[in-house]
Coordinates of C-alpha atoms and ligand atoms in Angstrom, one line a residue:
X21 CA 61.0 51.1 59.3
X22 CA 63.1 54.1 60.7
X23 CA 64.5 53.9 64.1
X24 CA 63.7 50.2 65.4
X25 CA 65.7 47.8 63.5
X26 CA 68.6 48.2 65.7
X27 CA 66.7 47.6 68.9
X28 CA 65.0 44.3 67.0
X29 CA 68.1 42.9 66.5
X30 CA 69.0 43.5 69.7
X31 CA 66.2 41.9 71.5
X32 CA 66.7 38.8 68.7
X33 CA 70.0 38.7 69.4
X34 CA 69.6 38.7 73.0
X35 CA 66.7 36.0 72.7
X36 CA 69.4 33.5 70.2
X37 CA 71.4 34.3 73.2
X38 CA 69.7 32.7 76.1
X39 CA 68.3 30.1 74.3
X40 CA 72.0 29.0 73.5
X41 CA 74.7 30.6 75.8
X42 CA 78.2 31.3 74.2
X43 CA 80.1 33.0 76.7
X44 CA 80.6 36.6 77.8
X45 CA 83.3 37.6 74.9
X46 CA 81.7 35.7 72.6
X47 CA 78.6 36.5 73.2
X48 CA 79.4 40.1 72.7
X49 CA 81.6 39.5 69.3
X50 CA 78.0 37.5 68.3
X51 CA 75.5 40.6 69.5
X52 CA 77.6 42.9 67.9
X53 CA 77.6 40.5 64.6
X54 CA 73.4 40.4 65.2
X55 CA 73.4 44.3 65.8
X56 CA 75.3 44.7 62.0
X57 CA 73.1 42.3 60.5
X58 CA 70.1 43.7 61.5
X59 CA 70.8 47.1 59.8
X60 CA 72.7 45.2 56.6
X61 CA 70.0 45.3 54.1
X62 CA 69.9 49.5 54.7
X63 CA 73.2 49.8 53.6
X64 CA 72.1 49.6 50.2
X65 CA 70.9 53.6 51.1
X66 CA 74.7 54.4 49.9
X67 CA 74.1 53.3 46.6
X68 CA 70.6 54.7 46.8
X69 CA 71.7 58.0 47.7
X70 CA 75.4 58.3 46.5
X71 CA 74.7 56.4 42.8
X72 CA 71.5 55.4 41.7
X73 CA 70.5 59.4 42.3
X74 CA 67.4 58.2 44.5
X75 CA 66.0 56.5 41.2
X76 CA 64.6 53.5 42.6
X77 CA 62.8 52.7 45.7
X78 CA 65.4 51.3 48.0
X79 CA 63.4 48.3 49.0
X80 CA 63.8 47.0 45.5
X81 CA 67.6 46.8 45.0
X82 CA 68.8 42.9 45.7
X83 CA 69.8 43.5 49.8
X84 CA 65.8 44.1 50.3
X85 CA 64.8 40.5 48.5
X86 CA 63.9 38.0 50.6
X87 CA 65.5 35.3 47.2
X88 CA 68.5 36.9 47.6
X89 CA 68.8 35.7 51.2
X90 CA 67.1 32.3 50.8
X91 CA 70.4 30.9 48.9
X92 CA 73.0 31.3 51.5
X93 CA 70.9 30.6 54.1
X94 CA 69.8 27.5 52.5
X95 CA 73.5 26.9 52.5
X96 CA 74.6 27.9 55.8
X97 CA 71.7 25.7 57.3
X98 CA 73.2 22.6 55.3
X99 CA 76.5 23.5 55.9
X100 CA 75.6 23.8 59.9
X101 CA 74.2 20.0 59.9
X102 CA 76.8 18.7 58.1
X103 CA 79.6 20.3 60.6
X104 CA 78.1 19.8 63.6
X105 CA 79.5 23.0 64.7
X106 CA 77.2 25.0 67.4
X107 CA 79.0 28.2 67.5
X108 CA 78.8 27.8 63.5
X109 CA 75.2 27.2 63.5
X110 CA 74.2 30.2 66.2
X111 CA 76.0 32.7 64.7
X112 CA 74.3 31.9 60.9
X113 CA 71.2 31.6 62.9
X114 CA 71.8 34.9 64.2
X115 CA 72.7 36.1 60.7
X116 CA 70.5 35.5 59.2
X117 CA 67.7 35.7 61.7
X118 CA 68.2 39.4 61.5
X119 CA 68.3 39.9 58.0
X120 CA 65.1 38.5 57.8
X121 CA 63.5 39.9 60.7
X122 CA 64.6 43.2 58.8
X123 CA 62.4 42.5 55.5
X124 CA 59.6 41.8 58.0
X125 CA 59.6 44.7 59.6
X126 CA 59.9 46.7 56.2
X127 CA 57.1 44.9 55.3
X128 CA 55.0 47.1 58.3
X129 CA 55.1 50.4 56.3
X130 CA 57.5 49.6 53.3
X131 CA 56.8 47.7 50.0
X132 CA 59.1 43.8 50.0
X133 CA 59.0 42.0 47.0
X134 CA 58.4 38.8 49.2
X135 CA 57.8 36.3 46.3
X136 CA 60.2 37.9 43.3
X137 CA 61.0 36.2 41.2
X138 CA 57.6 34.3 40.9
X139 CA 55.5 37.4 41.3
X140 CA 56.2 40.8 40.7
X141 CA 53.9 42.4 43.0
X142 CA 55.5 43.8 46.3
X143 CA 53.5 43.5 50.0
X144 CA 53.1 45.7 52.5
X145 CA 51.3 45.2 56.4
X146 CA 49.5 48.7 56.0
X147 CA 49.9 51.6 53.4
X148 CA 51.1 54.9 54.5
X149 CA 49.3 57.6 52.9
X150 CA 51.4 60.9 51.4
X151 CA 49.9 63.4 53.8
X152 CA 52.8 65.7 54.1
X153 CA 55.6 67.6 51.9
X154 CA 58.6 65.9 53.6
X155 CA 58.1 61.9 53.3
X156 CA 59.8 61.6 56.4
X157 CA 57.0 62.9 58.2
X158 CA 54.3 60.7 56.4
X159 CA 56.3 57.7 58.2
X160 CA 56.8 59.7 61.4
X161 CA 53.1 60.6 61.9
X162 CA 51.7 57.9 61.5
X163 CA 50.0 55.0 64.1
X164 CA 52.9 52.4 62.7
X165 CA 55.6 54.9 64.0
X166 CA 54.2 53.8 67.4
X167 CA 55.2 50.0 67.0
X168 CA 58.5 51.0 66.0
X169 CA 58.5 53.0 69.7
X170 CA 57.2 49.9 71.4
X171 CA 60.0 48.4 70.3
X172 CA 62.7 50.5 71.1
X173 CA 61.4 50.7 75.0
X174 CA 61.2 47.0 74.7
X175 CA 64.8 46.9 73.8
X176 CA 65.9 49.6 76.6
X177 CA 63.7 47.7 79.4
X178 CA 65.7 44.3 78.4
X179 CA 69.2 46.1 77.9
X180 CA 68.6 47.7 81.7
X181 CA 67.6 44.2 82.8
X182 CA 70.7 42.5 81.4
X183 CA 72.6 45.1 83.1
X184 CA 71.4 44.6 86.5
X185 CA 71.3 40.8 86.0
X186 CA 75.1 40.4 84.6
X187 CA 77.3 43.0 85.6
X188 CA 80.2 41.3 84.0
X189 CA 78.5 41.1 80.5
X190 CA 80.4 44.3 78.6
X191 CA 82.4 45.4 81.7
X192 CA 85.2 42.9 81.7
X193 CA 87.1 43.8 79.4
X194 CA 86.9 47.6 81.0
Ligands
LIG206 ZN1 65.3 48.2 55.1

């Protein structure tokens, strides 16, 4: 996925949001925090691109595995019902929420290693076929590119609504 995981984590963030209402500041610092950790597993592109010399398909280095996340979630989640503590418990939910919602929308067009390290065989929705000399445009051109539009227009039709429903959301401290 290219261009949508931003706008995702947005309208997840948003929906974690209403569902459990923190306050305007904090529920900036915590959309903000969902924004960053919808994008987190991509940051392993630096070392993709800067390091590893574009050896190895992105989606296999330990940000993209679904077992690397499992842990600390597990964690967090135990840690959450043992504290009590709400804010605690939406903003891991909102964590790690994201994170995952970005391996399943990899999983649209991209290869995810969804059951390493008990099967070696990655998964993907629908396979892209290599149709054009940039990759880029292979991704791009084709019908699944289309969902990832959906969802940005999804994300601008909610942002406008917000707007015009809570002025003060963003604009206080302005
Ligand atoms: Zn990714």
């Amino acid at each position: 996925m290219f261009i949508a995981h931003l706008p995702a984590g947005y309208l997840l963030t948003r929906r974690l949001l209403d569902r459990a209402p923190a306050g305007d500041a904090l529920s900036r610092r915590i959309l903000a925090f969902g924004l960053f950790a919808s994008v987190l597993p991509d940051f392993d592109l630096l070392y993709f691109y800067l390091i590893d010399n574009r050896q190895t398909l992105h989606h296999l280095y330990w940000p993209h595995l679904p077992a690397f996340w499992i842990v600390p979630a597990a964690l967090s989640l135990l840690i959450c019902a043992k504290t009590k503590n709400g804010t605690l418990t939406l903003v891991s939910l909102v964590f790690y929420a994201n994170v995952f919602l970005h391996l399943v929308l990899d999983t649209v067009a991209g290869r995810v290693l969804w059951l390493y390290p008990f099967h070696p065989d990655s998964f993907v929705l629908v396979d892209v076929p290599a149709r054009y000399g940039w990759w880029v445009w292979n991704f791009v051109l084709h019908w699944t590119f289309g969902l990832e539009l959906l969802i940005c227009a999804w994300a601008v039709a909610i942002f406008a609504r917000s707007k015009r429903k809570r002025p003060a959301i963003g604009q206080s401290a302005n």
